PDB file of C-alpha atoms in Angstrom:
ATOM      1  CA  MET A   1       0.000   0.000   0.000  1.00  0.00           C
ATOM      2  CA  SER A   2       1.448   3.337  -1.004  1.00  0.00           C
ATOM      3  CA  ARG A   3       1.192   6.462   1.019  1.00  0.00           C
ATOM      4  CA  PRO A   4      -0.301   9.596  -0.456  1.00  0.00           C
ATOM      5  CA  ALA A   5       2.315  12.181  -1.301  1.00  0.00           C
ATOM      6  CA  ALA A   6       2.883  14.621   1.518  1.00  0.00           C
ATOM      7  CA  LYS A   7       1.837  18.155   0.785  1.00  0.00           C
ATOM      8  CA  THR A   8       4.693  20.565   0.986  1.00  0.00           C
ATOM      9  CA  ALA A   9       4.547  24.267   1.481  1.00  0.00           C
ATOM     10  CA  PRO A  10       5.454  26.342  -1.540  1.00  0.00           C
ATOM     11  CA  VAL A  11       9.150  27.056  -1.623  1.00  0.00           C
ATOM     12  CA  ARG A  12       9.987  30.707  -1.322  1.00  0.00           C
ATOM     13  CA  PRO A  13      12.752  31.710  -3.704  1.00  0.00           C
ATOM     14  CA  ALA A  14      16.052  32.417  -2.031  1.00  0.00           C
ATOM     15  CA  PRO A  15      16.837  36.107  -1.676  1.00  0.00           C
ATOM     16  CA  THR A  16      19.191  37.461  -4.286  1.00  0.00           C
ATOM     17  CA  ALA A  17      22.307  39.468  -3.576  1.00  0.00           C
ATOM     18  CA  ILE A  18      20.545  42.530  -4.978  1.00  0.00           C
ATOM     19  CA  SER A  19      17.533  42.186  -2.687  1.00  0.00           C
ATOM     20  CA  LEU A  20      19.753  41.559   0.334  1.00  0.00           C
ATOM     21  CA  GLN A  21      21.879  44.612  -0.524  1.00  0.00           C
ATOM     22  CA  ARG A  22      18.714  46.713  -0.827  1.00  0.00           C
ATOM     23  CA  THR A  23      17.549  45.530   2.592  1.00  0.00           C
ATOM     24  CA  ARG A  24      20.926  46.399   4.165  1.00  0.00           C
ATOM     25  CA  GLU A  25      20.808  49.881   2.621  1.00  0.00           C
ATOM     26  CA  GLU A  26      17.245  50.395   3.854  1.00  0.00           C
ATOM     27  CA  HIS A  27      18.215  49.350   7.385  1.00  0.00           C
ATOM     28  CA  ALA A  28      21.031  51.885   7.283  1.00  0.00           C
ATOM     29  CA  GLN A  29      18.534  54.632   6.395  1.00  0.00           C
ATOM     30  CA  GLU A  30      15.921  53.707   9.008  1.00  0.00           C
ATOM     31  CA  THR A  31      17.567  55.526  11.884  1.00  0.00           C
ATOM     32  CA  ALA A  32      18.157  58.672   9.843  1.00  0.00           C
ATOM     33  CA  GLN A  33      14.543  58.680   8.690  1.00  0.00           C
ATOM     34  CA  ASP A  34      13.195  58.101  12.202  1.00  0.00           C
ATOM     35  CA  TYR A  35      15.352  60.872  13.653  1.00  0.00           C
ATOM     36  CA  VAL A  36      14.558  63.520  11.020  1.00  0.00           C
ATOM     37  CA  GLU A  37      10.835  62.700  11.261  1.00  0.00           C
ATOM     38  CA  LEU A  38      10.907  63.105  15.029  1.00  0.00           C
ATOM     39  CA  ILE A  39      13.014  66.275  14.879  1.00  0.00           C
ATOM     40  CA  SER A  40      10.514  67.780  12.439  1.00  0.00           C
ATOM     41  CA  GLU A  41       7.594  66.763  14.658  1.00  0.00           C
ATOM     42  CA  LEU A  42       9.219  68.214  17.789  1.00  0.00           C
ATOM     43  CA  ILE A  43       9.987  71.511  16.062  1.00  0.00           C
ATOM     44  CA  ALA A  44       6.406  71.714  14.780  1.00  0.00           C
ATOM     45  CA  THR A  45       4.814  70.898  18.140  1.00  0.00           C
ATOM     46  CA  THR A  46       7.186  72.431  20.695  1.00  0.00           C
ATOM     47  CA  GLY A  47       9.304  74.855  18.675  1.00  0.00           C
ATOM     48  CA  ALA A  48      12.550  72.989  19.343  1.00  0.00           C
ATOM     49  CA  ALA A  49      14.165  69.591  19.130  1.00  0.00           C
ATOM     50  CA  ARG A  50      16.610  68.836  21.924  1.00  0.00           C
ATOM     51  CA  VAL A  51      18.761  65.814  22.662  1.00  0.00           C
ATOM     52  CA  THR A  52      16.818  65.091  25.857  1.00  0.00           C
ATOM     53  CA  ASP A  53      13.498  65.168  23.983  1.00  0.00           C
ATOM     54  CA  LEU A  54      14.800  62.797  21.313  1.00  0.00           C
ATOM     55  CA  ALA A  55      16.273  60.422  23.902  1.00  0.00           C
ATOM     56  CA  ARG A  56      13.011  60.288  25.853  1.00  0.00           C
ATOM     57  CA  ARG A  57      10.806  59.783  22.788  1.00  0.00           C
ATOM     58  CA  LEU A  58      13.091  57.175  21.205  1.00  0.00           C
ATOM     59  CA  GLY A  59      13.838  55.336  24.451  1.00  0.00           C
ATOM     60  CA  VAL A  60      17.604  55.649  24.070  1.00  0.00           C
ATOM     61  CA  THR A  61      20.355  57.412  26.006  1.00  0.00           C
ATOM     62  CA  HIS A  62      21.504  60.948  25.324  1.00  0.00           C
ATOM     63  CA  VAL A  63      24.868  59.472  24.284  1.00  0.00           C
ATOM     64  CA  THR A  64      23.152  57.450  21.543  1.00  0.00           C
ATOM     65  CA  VAL A  65      21.281  60.545  20.378  1.00  0.00           C
ATOM     66  CA  ASN A  66      24.466  62.647  20.328  1.00  0.00           C
ATOM     67  CA  ARG A  67      26.299  60.033  18.246  1.00  0.00           C
ATOM     68  CA  THR A  68      23.405  59.759  15.822  1.00  0.00           C
ATOM     69  CA  ILE A  69      23.104  63.537  15.520  1.00  0.00           C
ATOM     70  CA  GLN A  70      26.824  63.679  14.664  1.00  0.00           C
ATOM     71  CA  ARG A  71      26.247  61.131  11.874  1.00  0.00           C
ATOM     72  CA  LEU A  72      23.252  63.113  10.630  1.00  0.00           C
ATOM     73  CA  GLN A  73      25.376  66.281  10.635  1.00  0.00           C
ATOM     74  CA  ARG A  74      28.047  64.545   8.541  1.00  0.00           C
ATOM     75  CA  ALA A  75      25.305  63.422   6.156  1.00  0.00           C
ATOM     76  CA  GLY A  76      24.100  67.014   5.848  1.00  0.00           C
ATOM     77  CA  LEU A  77      20.666  66.332   7.344  1.00  0.00           C
ATOM     78  CA  VAL A  78      20.811  68.393  10.549  1.00  0.00           C
ATOM     79  CA  THR A  79      22.644  71.277  12.161  1.00  0.00           C
ATOM     80  CA  ALA A  80      23.355  71.282  15.876  1.00  0.00           C
ATOM     81  CA  GLN A  81      25.601  72.834  18.463  1.00  0.00           C
ATOM     82  CA  PRO A  82      26.263  71.468  21.943  1.00  0.00           C
ATOM     83  CA  TYR A  83      23.463  72.300  24.407  1.00  0.00           C
ATOM     84  CA  ARG A  84      21.375  73.917  21.670  1.00  0.00           C
ATOM     85  CA  SER A  85      18.380  72.872  19.613  1.00  0.00           C
ATOM     86  CA  ILE A  86      18.736  70.616  16.610  1.00  0.00           C
ATOM     87  CA  PHE A  87      17.538  71.855  13.229  1.00  0.00           C
ATOM     88  CA  LEU A  88      16.907  70.125   9.937  1.00  0.00           C
ATOM     89  CA  THR A  89      18.720  71.215   6.818  1.00  0.00           C
ATOM     90  CA  ALA A  90      16.764  71.419   3.572  1.00  0.00           C
ATOM     91  CA  ALA A  91      17.902  67.849   2.810  1.00  0.00           C
ATOM     92  CA  GLY A  92      16.824  66.722   6.293  1.00  0.00           C
ATOM     93  CA  GLN A  93      13.405  68.335   5.902  1.00  0.00           C
ATOM     94  CA  LYS A  94      12.987  66.704   2.490  1.00  0.00           C
ATOM     95  CA  LEU A  95      13.865  63.280   3.929  1.00  0.00           C
ATOM     96  CA  SER A  96      11.439  63.874   6.826  1.00  0.00           C
ATOM     97  CA  ASP A  97       8.621  64.840   4.472  1.00  0.00           C
ATOM     98  CA  GLU A  98       9.244  61.824   2.226  1.00  0.00           C
ATOM     99  CA  SER A  99       9.398  59.459   5.194  1.00  0.00           C
ATOM    100  CA  ARG A 100       6.212  60.875   6.720  1.00  0.00           C
ATOM    101  CA  ARG A 101       4.426  60.542   3.355  1.00  0.00           C
ATOM    102  CA  ARG A 102       5.549  56.905   3.030  1.00  0.00           C
ATOM    103  CA  HIS A 103       4.334  56.208   6.548  1.00  0.00           C
ATOM    104  CA  GLU A 104       0.932  57.780   5.886  1.00  0.00           C
ATOM    105  CA  ILE A 105       0.464  55.833   2.649  1.00  0.00           C
ATOM    106  CA  VAL A 106       1.417  52.490   4.211  1.00  0.00           C
ATOM    107  CA  ALA A 107      -0.833  53.124   7.227  1.00  0.00           C
ATOM    108  CA  ALA A 108      -3.755  54.127   4.981  1.00  0.00           C
ATOM    109  CA  PHE A 109      -3.192  51.037   2.834  1.00  0.00           C
ATOM    110  CA  LEU A 110      -3.349  48.776   5.886  1.00  0.00           C
ATOM    111  CA  GLN A 111      -6.456  50.554   7.152  1.00  0.00           C
ATOM    112  CA  SER A 112      -8.128  49.990   3.772  1.00  0.00           C
ATOM    113  CA  PHE A 113      -8.090  46.275   4.626  1.00  0.00           C
ATOM    114  CA  GLY A 114      -9.681  46.830   8.008  1.00  0.00           C
ATOM    115  CA  VAL A 115      -6.565  47.060  10.166  1.00  0.00           C
ATOM    116  CA  PRO A 116      -7.382  49.366  13.110  1.00  0.00           C
ATOM    117  CA  ALA A 117      -5.709  52.779  12.869  1.00  0.00           C
ATOM    118  CA  ALA A 118      -3.428  52.340  15.903  1.00  0.00           C
ATOM    119  CA  ILE A 119      -2.171  48.970  14.689  1.00  0.00           C
ATOM    120  CA  ALA A 120      -1.781  50.202  11.105  1.00  0.00           C
ATOM    121  CA  ASP A 121       0.241  53.156  12.375  1.00  0.00           C
ATOM    122  CA  ALA A 122       2.531  50.915  14.452  1.00  0.00           C
ATOM    123  CA  ASP A 123       2.983  48.404  11.617  1.00  0.00           C
ATOM    124  CA  ALA A 124       3.624  51.171   9.100  1.00  0.00           C
ATOM    125  CA  GLU A 125       6.493  52.382  11.272  1.00  0.00           C
ATOM    126  CA  GLY A 126       8.511  49.324  10.385  1.00  0.00           C
ATOM    127  CA  MET A 127       7.239  48.795   6.859  1.00  0.00           C
ATOM    128  CA  GLU A 128       7.681  52.346   5.559  1.00  0.00           C
ATOM    129  CA  HIS A 129      11.442  51.908   5.364  1.00  0.00           C
ATOM    130  CA  HIS A 130      11.288  48.830   3.143  1.00  0.00           C
ATOM    131  CA  VAL A 131       8.546  49.543   0.623  1.00  0.00           C
ATOM    132  CA  SER A 132       9.861  50.161  -2.891  1.00  0.00           C
ATOM    133  CA  GLN A 133       8.672  53.132  -4.932  1.00  0.00           C
ATOM    134  CA  GLU A 134       6.819  50.700  -7.201  1.00  0.00           C
ATOM    135  CA  THR A 135       4.985  49.092  -4.295  1.00  0.00           C
ATOM    136  CA  LEU A 136       4.214  52.486  -2.791  1.00  0.00           C
ATOM    137  CA  ALA A 137       2.759  53.607  -6.134  1.00  0.00           C
ATOM    138  CA  ALA A 138       0.598  50.471  -6.175  1.00  0.00           C
ATOM    139  CA  PHE A 139      -0.617  51.292  -2.646  1.00  0.00           C
ATOM    140  CA  VAL A 140      -1.567  54.788  -3.788  1.00  0.00           C
ATOM    141  CA  GLN A 141      -3.339  53.357  -6.838  1.00  0.00           C
ATOM    142  CA  HIS A 142      -5.269  50.931  -4.612  1.00  0.00           C
ATOM    143  CA  LEU A 143      -6.229  53.740  -2.254  1.00  0.00           C
ATOM    144  CA  ALA A 144      -7.384  55.913  -5.165  1.00  0.00           C
ATOM    145  CA  ALA A 145      -9.488  53.050  -6.534  1.00  0.00           C
ATOM    146  CA  THR A 146     -11.074  52.359  -3.145  1.00  0.00           C
ATOM    147  CA  GLY A 147     -11.429  55.973  -2.057  1.00  0.00           C
ATOM    148  CA  GLY A 148      -8.802  55.592   0.647  1.00  0.00           C
ATOM    149  CA  PRO A 149      -7.434  58.569   2.637  1.00  0.00           C
ATOM    150  CA  ALA A 150      -4.115  58.847   0.765  1.00  0.00           C
ATOM    151  CA  THR A 151      -5.676  59.487  -2.660  1.00  0.00           C
ATOM    152  CA  SER A 152      -4.788  63.183  -2.652  1.00  0.00           C
ATOM    153  CA  ARG A 153      -1.076  62.591  -2.045  1.00  0.00           C
TER     154      ARG A 153
END
């Protein structure tokens, strides 16, 4: 008596060097994007972005924030002086705006499938850094077709 063939799960193709490189590059940008977004938000809501505010909101030490701010300065995204507020350069503001837009689109896309707003917002925080321009455009197209909130973007 022969046994029926066991069902196997579909095999996911192995990641390519290109896709792995893209993921590494995206991970490298995540921190910069998170910081410039938060700096922009703090300036808009409180008038200033300070190391202590960033450390508290991000759940890291002031030493970590200072080191990251130094990297962002070298990248031309922020200006800062010791014991002063942190400001975004034009490039930093552009990156913040782009990152915020990506976040809003991903969150709206998730909500269009019934994901509650708070969960969609939390999930979008991780996903926004890894969505390609093509996928983001497809999200926008889906939202436009379904009347989702990101159709005007």
